XYZ file of C-alpha atoms in Angstrom:
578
model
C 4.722 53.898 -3.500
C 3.959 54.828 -7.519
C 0.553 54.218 -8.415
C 1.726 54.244 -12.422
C 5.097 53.421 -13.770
C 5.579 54.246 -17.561
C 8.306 51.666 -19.241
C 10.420 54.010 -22.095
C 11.564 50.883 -23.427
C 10.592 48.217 -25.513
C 11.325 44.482 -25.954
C 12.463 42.296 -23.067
C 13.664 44.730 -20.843
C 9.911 46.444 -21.045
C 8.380 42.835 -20.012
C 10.872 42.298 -17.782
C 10.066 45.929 -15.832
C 6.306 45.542 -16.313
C 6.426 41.930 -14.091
C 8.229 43.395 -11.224
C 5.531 46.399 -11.409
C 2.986 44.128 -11.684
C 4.341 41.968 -8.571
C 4.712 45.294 -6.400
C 0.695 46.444 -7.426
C 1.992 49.380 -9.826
C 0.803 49.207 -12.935
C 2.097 49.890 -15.906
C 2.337 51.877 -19.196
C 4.291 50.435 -22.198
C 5.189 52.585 -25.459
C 5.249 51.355 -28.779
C 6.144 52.160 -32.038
C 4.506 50.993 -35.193
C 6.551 48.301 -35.828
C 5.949 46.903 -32.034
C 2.023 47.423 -32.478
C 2.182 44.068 -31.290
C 5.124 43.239 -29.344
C 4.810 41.499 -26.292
C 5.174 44.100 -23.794
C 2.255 46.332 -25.223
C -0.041 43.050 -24.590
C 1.372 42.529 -21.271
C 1.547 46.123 -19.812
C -1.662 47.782 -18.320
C -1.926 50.480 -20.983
C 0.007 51.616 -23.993
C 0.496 54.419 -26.227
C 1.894 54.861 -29.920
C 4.544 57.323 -29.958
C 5.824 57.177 -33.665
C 7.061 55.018 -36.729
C 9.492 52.116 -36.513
C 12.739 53.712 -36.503
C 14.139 54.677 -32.654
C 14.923 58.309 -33.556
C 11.146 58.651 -34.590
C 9.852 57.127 -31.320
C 11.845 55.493 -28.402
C 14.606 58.322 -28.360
C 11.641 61.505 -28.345
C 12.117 62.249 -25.080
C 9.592 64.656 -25.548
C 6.821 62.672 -26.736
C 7.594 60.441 -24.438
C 7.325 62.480 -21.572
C 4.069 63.601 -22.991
C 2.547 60.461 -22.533
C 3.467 59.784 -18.957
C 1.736 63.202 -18.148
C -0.920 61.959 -20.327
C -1.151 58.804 -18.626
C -0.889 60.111 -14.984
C 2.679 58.119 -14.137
C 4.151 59.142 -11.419
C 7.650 57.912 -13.078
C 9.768 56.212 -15.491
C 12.078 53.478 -15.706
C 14.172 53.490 -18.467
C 15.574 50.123 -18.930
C 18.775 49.929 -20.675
C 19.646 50.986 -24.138
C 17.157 54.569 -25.657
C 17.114 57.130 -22.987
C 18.327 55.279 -20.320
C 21.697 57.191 -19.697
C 20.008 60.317 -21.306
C 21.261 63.253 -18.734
C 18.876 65.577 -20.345
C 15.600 63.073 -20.302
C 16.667 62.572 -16.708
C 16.397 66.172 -16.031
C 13.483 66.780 -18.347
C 11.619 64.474 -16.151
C 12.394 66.240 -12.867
C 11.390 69.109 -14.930
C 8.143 67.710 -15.330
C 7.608 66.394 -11.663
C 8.057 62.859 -13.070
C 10.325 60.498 -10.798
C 13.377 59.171 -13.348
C 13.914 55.636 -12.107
C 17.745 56.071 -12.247
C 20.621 57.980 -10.811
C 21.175 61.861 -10.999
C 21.288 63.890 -14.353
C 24.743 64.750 -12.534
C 26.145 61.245 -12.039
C 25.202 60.373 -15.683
C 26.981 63.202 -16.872
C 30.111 62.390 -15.057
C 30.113 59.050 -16.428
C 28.607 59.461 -19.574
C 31.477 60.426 -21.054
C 34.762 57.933 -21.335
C 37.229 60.882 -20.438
C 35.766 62.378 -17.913
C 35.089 58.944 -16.036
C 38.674 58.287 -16.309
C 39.293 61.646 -15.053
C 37.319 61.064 -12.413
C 38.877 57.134 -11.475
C 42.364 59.171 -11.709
C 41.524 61.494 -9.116
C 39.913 58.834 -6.332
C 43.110 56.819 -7.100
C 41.278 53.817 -9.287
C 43.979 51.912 -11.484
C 43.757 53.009 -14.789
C 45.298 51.804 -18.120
C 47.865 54.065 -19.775
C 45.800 56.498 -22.381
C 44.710 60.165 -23.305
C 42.325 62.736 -23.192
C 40.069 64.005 -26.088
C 42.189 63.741 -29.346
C 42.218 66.694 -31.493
C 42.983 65.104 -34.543
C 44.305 61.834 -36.305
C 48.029 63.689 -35.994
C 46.918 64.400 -32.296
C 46.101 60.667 -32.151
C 49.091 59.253 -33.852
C 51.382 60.798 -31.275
C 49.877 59.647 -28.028
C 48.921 56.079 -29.676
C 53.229 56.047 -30.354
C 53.853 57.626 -26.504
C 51.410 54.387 -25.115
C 53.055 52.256 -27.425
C 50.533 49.838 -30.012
C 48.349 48.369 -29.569
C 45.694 50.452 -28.912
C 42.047 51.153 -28.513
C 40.831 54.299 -30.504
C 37.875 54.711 -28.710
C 34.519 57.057 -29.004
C 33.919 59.304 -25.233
C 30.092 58.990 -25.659
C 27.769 55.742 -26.327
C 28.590 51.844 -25.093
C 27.543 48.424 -26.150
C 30.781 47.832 -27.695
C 29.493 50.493 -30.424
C 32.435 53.339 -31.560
C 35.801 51.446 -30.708
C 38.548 50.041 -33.105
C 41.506 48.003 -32.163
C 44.597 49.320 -34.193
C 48.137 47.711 -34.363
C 49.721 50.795 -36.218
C 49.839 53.769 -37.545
C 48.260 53.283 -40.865
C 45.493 51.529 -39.246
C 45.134 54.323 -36.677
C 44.958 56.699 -40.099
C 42.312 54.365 -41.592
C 40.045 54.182 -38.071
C 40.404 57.302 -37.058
C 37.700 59.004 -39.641
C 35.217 55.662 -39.537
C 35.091 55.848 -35.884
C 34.600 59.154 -35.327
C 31.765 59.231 -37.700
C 30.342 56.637 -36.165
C 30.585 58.037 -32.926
C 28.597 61.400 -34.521
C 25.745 59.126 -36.075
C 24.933 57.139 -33.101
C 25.784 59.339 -29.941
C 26.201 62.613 -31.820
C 29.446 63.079 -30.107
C 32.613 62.374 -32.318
C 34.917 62.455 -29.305
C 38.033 60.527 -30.051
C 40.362 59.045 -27.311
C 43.245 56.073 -26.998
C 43.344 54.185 -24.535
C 46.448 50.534 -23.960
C 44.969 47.933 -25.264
C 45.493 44.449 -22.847
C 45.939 41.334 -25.476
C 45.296 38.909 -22.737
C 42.213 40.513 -21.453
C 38.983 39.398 -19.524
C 35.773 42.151 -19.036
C 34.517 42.409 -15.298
C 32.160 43.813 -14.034
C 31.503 44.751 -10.215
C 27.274 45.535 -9.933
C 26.661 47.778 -7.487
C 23.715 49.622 -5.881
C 23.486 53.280 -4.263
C 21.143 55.198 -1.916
C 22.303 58.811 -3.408
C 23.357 59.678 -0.003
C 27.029 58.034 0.383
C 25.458 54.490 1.157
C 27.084 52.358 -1.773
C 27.076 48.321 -1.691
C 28.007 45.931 -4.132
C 26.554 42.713 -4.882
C 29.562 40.902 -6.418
C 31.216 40.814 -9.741
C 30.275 39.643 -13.070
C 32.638 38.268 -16.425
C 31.342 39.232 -19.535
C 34.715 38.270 -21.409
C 32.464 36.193 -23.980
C 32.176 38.822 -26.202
C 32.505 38.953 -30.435
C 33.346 42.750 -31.733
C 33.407 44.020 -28.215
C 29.428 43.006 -27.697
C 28.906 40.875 -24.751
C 27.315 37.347 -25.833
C 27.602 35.187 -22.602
C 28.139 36.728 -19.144
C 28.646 34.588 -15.900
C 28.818 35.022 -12.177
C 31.119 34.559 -10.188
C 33.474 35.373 -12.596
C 36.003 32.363 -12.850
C 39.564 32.297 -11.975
C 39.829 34.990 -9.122
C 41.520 35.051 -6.303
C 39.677 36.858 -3.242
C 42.653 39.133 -3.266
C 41.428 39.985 -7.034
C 37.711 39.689 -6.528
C 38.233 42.181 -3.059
C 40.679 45.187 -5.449
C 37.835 44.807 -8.147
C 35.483 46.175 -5.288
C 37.097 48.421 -3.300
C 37.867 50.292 -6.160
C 34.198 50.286 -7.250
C 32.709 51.279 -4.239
C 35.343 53.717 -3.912
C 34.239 55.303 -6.983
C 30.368 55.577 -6.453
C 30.825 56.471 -2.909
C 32.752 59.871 -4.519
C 29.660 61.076 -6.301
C 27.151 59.438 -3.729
C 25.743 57.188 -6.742
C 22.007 56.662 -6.672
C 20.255 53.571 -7.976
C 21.954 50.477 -10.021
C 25.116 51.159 -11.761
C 27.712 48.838 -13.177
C 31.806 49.723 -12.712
C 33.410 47.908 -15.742
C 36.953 46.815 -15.832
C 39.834 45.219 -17.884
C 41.369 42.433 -16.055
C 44.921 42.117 -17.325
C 45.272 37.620 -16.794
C 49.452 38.125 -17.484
C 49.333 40.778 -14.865
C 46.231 39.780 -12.760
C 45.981 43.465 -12.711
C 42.379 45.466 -13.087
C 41.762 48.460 -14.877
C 39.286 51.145 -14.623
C 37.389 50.743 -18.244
C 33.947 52.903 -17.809
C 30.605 52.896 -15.856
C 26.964 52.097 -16.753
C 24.450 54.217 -15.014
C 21.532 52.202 -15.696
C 20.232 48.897 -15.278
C 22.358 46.371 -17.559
C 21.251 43.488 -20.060
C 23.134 40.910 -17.851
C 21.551 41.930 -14.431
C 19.795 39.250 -14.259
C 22.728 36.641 -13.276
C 23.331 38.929 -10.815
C 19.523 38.743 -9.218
C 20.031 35.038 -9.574
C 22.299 34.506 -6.812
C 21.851 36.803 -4.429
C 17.799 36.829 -4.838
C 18.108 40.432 -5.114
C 15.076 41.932 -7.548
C 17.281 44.989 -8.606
C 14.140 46.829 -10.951
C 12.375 46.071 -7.408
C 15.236 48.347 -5.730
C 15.123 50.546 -7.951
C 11.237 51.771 -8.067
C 11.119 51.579 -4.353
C 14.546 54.002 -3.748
C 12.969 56.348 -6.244
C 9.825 56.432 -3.978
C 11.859 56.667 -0.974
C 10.318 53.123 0.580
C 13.737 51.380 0.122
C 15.147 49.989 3.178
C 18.798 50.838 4.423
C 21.055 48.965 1.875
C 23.107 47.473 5.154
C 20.124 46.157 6.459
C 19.004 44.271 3.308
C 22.658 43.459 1.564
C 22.398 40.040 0.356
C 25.351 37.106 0.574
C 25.451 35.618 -3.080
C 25.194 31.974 -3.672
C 25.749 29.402 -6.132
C 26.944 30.676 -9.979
C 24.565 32.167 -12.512
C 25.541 32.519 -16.417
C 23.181 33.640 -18.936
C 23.190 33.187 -22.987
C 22.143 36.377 -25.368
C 19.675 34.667 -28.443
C 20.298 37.449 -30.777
C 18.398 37.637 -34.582
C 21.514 37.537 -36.653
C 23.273 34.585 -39.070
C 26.517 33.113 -38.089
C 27.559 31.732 -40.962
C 27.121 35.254 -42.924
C 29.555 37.261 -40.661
C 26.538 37.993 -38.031
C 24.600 39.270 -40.347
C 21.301 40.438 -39.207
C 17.520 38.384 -39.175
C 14.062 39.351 -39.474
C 10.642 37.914 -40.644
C 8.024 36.080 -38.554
C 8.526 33.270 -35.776
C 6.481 30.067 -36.867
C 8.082 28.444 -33.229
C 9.187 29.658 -30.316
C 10.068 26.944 -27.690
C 12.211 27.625 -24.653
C 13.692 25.381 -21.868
C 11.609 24.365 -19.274
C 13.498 25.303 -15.317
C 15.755 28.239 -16.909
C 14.941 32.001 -16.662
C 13.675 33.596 -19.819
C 13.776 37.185 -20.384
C 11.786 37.561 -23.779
C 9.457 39.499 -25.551
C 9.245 37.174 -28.674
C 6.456 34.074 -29.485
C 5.375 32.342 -31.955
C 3.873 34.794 -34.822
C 6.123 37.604 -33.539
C 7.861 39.511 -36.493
C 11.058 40.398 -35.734
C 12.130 43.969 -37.845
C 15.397 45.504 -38.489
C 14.680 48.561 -36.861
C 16.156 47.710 -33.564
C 18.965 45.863 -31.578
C 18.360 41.838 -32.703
C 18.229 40.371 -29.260
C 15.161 38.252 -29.184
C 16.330 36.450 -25.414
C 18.510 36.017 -22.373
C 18.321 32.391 -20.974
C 19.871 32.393 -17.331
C 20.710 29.066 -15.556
C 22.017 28.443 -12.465
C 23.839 25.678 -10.338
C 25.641 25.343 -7.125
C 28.535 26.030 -8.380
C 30.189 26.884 -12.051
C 30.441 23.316 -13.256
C 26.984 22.710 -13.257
C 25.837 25.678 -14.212
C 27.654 24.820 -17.301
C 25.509 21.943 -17.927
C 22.399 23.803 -17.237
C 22.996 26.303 -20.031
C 24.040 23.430 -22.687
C 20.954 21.740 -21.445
C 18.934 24.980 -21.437
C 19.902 25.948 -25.189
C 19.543 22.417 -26.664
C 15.816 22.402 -25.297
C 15.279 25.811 -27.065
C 14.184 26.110 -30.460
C 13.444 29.104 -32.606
C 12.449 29.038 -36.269
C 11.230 31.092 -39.045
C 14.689 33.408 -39.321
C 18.092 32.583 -38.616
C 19.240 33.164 -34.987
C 22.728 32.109 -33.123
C 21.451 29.222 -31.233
C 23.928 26.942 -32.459
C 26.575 29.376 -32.693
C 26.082 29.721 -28.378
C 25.172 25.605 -28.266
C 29.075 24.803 -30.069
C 30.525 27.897 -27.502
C 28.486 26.008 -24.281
C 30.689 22.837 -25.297
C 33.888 24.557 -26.040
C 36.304 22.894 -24.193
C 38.253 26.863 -23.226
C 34.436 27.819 -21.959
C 34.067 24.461 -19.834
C 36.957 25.122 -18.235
C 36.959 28.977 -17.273
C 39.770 29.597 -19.365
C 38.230 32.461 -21.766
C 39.710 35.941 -22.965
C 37.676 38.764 -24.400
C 39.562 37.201 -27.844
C 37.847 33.679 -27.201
C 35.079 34.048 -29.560
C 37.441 35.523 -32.293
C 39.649 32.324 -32.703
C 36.449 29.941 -32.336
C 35.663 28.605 -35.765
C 31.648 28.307 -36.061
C 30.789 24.994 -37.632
C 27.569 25.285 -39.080
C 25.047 22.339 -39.290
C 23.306 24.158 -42.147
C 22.373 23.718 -45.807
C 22.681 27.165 -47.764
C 20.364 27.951 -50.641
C 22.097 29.127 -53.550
C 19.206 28.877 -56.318
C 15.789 27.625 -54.618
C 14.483 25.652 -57.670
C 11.238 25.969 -59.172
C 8.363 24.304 -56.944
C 10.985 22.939 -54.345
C 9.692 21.926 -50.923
C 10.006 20.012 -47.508
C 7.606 17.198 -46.968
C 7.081 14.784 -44.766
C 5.424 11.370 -44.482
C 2.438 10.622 -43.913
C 1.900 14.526 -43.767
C -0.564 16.933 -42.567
C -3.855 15.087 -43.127
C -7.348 15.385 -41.253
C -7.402 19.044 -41.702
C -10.273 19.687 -44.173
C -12.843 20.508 -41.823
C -10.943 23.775 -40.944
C -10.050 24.567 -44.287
C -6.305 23.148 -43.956
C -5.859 20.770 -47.242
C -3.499 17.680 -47.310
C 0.169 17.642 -47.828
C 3.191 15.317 -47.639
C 5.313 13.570 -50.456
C 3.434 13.508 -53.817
C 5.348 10.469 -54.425
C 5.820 8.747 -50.576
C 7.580 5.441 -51.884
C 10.492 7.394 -53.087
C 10.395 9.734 -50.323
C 10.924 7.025 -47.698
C 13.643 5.244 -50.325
C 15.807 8.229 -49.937
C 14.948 8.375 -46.078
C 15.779 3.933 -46.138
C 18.792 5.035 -48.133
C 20.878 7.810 -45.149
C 19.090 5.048 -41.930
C 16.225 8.204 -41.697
C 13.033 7.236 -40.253
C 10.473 6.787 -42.894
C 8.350 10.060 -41.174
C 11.853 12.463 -41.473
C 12.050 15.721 -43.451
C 13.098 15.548 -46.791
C 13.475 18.119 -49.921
C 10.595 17.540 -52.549
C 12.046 18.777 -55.741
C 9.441 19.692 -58.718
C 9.969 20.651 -62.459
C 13.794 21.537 -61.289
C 15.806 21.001 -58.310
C 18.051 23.575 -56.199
C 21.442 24.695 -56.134
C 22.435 23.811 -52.326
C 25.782 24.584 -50.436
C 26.493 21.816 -47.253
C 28.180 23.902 -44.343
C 28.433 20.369 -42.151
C 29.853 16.674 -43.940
C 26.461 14.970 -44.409
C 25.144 11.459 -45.878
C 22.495 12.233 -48.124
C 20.501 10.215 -51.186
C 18.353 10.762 -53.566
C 15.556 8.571 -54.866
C 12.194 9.486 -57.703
C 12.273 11.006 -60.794
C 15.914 11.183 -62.919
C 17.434 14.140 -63.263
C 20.908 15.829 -63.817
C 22.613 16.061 -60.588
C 26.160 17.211 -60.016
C 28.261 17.383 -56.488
C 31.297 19.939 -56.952
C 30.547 19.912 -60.826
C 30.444 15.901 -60.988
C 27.665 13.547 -61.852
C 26.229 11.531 -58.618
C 24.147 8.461 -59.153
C 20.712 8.554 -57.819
C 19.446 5.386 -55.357
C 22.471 4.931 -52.956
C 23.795 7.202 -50.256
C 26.687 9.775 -50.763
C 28.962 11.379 -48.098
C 29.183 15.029 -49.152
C 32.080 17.489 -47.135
C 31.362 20.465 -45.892
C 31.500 23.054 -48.666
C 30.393 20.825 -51.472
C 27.862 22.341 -53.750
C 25.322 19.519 -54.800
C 23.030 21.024 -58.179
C 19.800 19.328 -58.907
C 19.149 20.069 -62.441
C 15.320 19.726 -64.860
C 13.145 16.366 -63.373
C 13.185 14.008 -65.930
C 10.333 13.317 -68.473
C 8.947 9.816 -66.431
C 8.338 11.511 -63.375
C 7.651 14.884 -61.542
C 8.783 14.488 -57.823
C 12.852 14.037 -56.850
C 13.240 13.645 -53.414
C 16.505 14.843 -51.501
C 17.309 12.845 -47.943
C 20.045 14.228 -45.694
C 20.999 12.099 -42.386
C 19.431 13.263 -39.083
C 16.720 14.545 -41.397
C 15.850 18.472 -41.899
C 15.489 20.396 -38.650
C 12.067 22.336 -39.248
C 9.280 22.881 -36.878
C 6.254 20.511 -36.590
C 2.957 22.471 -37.323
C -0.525 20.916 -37.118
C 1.486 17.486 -36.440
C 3.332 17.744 -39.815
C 6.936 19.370 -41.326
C 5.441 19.192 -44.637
């Protein structure tokens, strides 16, 4: 067995890799760049090197420097997680160049599949259902001709890359003509490849997945299916197994043709055969395949107790068992929740700054490299978690993961926790009766107040506050006025202890994304909802979308305080909100 594993990865993936290392008695060597100086996985892992600045291109994609390290270092291999260098063909080879044991299949099988084309050349020729498309498009005139011979819509697709990254659903022509040049550069920026292809596109589609796992001498086995039909822009957000809804007559095509496949090129390691599932039809499609370890791997371990990094290290260093002799039988249902950095209510857009609290749920799985203090950059992909959950079946599986992502709490940026608590309840999701277009006709409802202007001195207190704290340097706070701020609490049936907003000198301009009670009690001042004067000292009901503006704090006073019912959902630090 390795004696020294290096990890060219970062994040949760890295952690994740470094445990099962850790378990087997290898031990490990993390990379960083400077904006993970310290990141999780550099803490965790047995020793670390820098290998450049915070962008990927200047450190986690240098193959070379990173291959410098591991000779540096003395490992014996690499594992290359998922995402970076993982489907590299050239790293791959660069490391059997180097005597260095790539924890992955063959630069060969990675080229075969690294490419969308030439997988579905290959698929075509072992007789693997395929959707109608084309081969490499020459141009947009190329393109508008075999997009009109498969008939719209389509999928103008990039050859190179995954993660949902380079594809484009277009209904026409003229959107065909206004994709074509986007994609392609996008293609060229993030896989340097501008490929082009078109491939049917399925409006009533789910995403499966069959996982399977090769010796790299013919011996292929799978270890059941996965749904990862949850998606928003074509990037997976909740994946599940068993996937729900097959028939055995379904579940056993989706694997013969998988094993079929990888049994052609005598697949080493973990790979993942992707399909479209056509629910009209209940017909599956050859989509791609993923030679590397994927993000959602870990429902998969959960039911058939399989530890698939485990499998992985040992087949690279020739100590794996026959696969016949240690094929699992899966049991139960597994589904697992991405926690990505990003703001729902602002199109997804994307979240960084540090995490003042980082709670998860007690009895589920976390795969994390985040904690409290952790600043989160823009530099990389904004997944922060995976919570898995299982049950003995779907149903209350279901309940584990509503369960599991009401007991988690993340603050100090904006994340989608509630966007993936509202899709847990979703009556379609309950029931098993999701599309890959689910999340697109969901309508997030945000409980969320929006700062438009943030007022001049404007605060969250609580009462009685953070008190007892001189003796390590930590002065008082809490309502300058407390009578008023537990008034305006009395006034919306708050507890007198609940958040509230302490408004100084002049107030905020706030946006309500949820229909609230609020009040507001203290000082006089000029306050408008949607443009019209509201009275101070009773309770209001205020619809989602009103815009309340608290204007100058009146001459007899100096502190306004704003009470919204439920309170103000902030983490509790040295036993205060304040």
């Amino acid at each position: 067995m390795f004696a020294k594993v290096l990890i060219a990865n970062r994040g949760a993936v890295a952690c994740r890799v470094i445990r099962t290392l850790r378990r087997m008695g290898i031990a490990s060597v993390a990379v960083y760049s400077e904006a993970d100086v310290g990141s999780l996985h550099v803490r965790q892992a047995d020793f670390a090197y820098y290998i450049g600045p915070g962008p990927a291109s200047e450190s986690y994609l240098q193959g070379d420097r990173i291959l410098e390290v591991a000779l540096i270092a003395g490992a014996q291999a690499i594992h290359p997680g998922y995402g970076f260098l993982s489907e590299n063909a050239a790293f791959a080879q660069a490391c059997a160049d180097s005597g260095i044991a790539f924890i992955g299949p063959t630069p060969e099988q990675m080229r075969a599949f690294g490419l969308k084309h030439t997988a579905r050349a290959l698929a075509l020729q072992e007789g693997v259902p395929l959707l109608p498309g084309s081969g490499l498009l020459r141009d947009l005139e190329h393109a508008r001709h075999e997009a009109e011979r498969i008939g719209y819509p389509v999928m103008l697709k990039s050859t190179a890359g995954g993660g949902g990254i380079g594809m484009r659903l277009v209904a026409n022509g003229v959107e065909l003509a206004e994709a074509y040049g986007a994609v392609a550069r996008l293609a060229r920026n993030n896989f340097h490849d501008a490929g082009l292809f078109v491939e049917k596109f399925v409006e009533s589609a789910r995403h499966i997945e069959v996982q399977i796992f090769g010796d790299g001498q013919g011996g292929v086995i799978d270890l059941g299916e996965r749904d990862c039909s949850v998606q928003r822009r074509n990037q997976k957000v909740i994946e599940e197994t068993p996937a729900p809804g097959l028939t055995e007559a379904d579940r056993a095509g989706l694997t013969a043709s998988a094993l079929k496949l990888m049994r052609a090129v005598e697949y080493r390691s973990a790979g993942t055969v992707e399909f479209v599932y056509d629910v009209k039809a209940s017909a599956s499609y050859f989509l791609e395949v993923n030679t590397r370890l994927q993000v959602e791997h870990g429902v998969t371990e959960a039911v058939t107790g399989v530890d698939l990094v485990e499998w992985m290290v040992a087949l690279a260093a020739g100590e794996l068992p026959p696969l016949e002799t240690i094929r699992p039988s899966p049991s139960g249902a597994a589904i697992q929740a991405r926690i990505y950095a990003e703001d729902p209510a602002r199109d997804f857009q994307p979240s960084t700054g540090v995490l003042t609290e980082v709670c998860f749920a007690e009895g589920a799985r976390i795969e994390t490299w985040i904690e409290r203090g952790t600043d989160i950059s823009g530099f990389y992909d904004p997944m922060l978690a995976k919570i898995i959950v299982t049950g003995s079946e779907r149903s209350a599986a279901v309940e584990q993961l509503g369960l599991a992502l009401c007991a988690t709490r993340i603050a100090g940026i904006t994340t989608n926790l509630a966007y993936l608590r509202q899709v847990a309840r979703d009556p379609a999701f309950v029931e098993g009766r999701y599309d890959t277009s689910f999340l697109s006709r969901l309508t997030y409802r945000p409980g969320t107040i929006e700062v438009l202007e943030a007022g001049l001195q404007t605060s969250i207190q609580d009462w009685p506050g953070r008190l007892g704290h001189w003796d390590v340097g930590v002065p008082p706070s809490g309502p300058m006025d407390s009578y008023a701020h537990r008034i305006a609490n009395r006034l919306v049936g708050n507890p007198s202890d609940a958040a509230a907003i302490e408004c100084t000198v002049a107030g905020p301009v706030l946006r309500f994304h949820t229909e609230v009670v609020i009040a507001l009690a203290g000082a006089p001042a000029q306050i408008t909802l949607d443009g019209r004067a509201l009275a101070m000292g009773r309770s209001h009901r205020v619809e989602a979308g009103s815009v309340l503006a608290i204007g100058r704090v009146g001459a007899t006073g100096a502190r306004l305080y704003l009470a919204i019912g439920g309170g103000i959902d902030v983490p509790l630090y040295l036993g205060s909100r304040s």
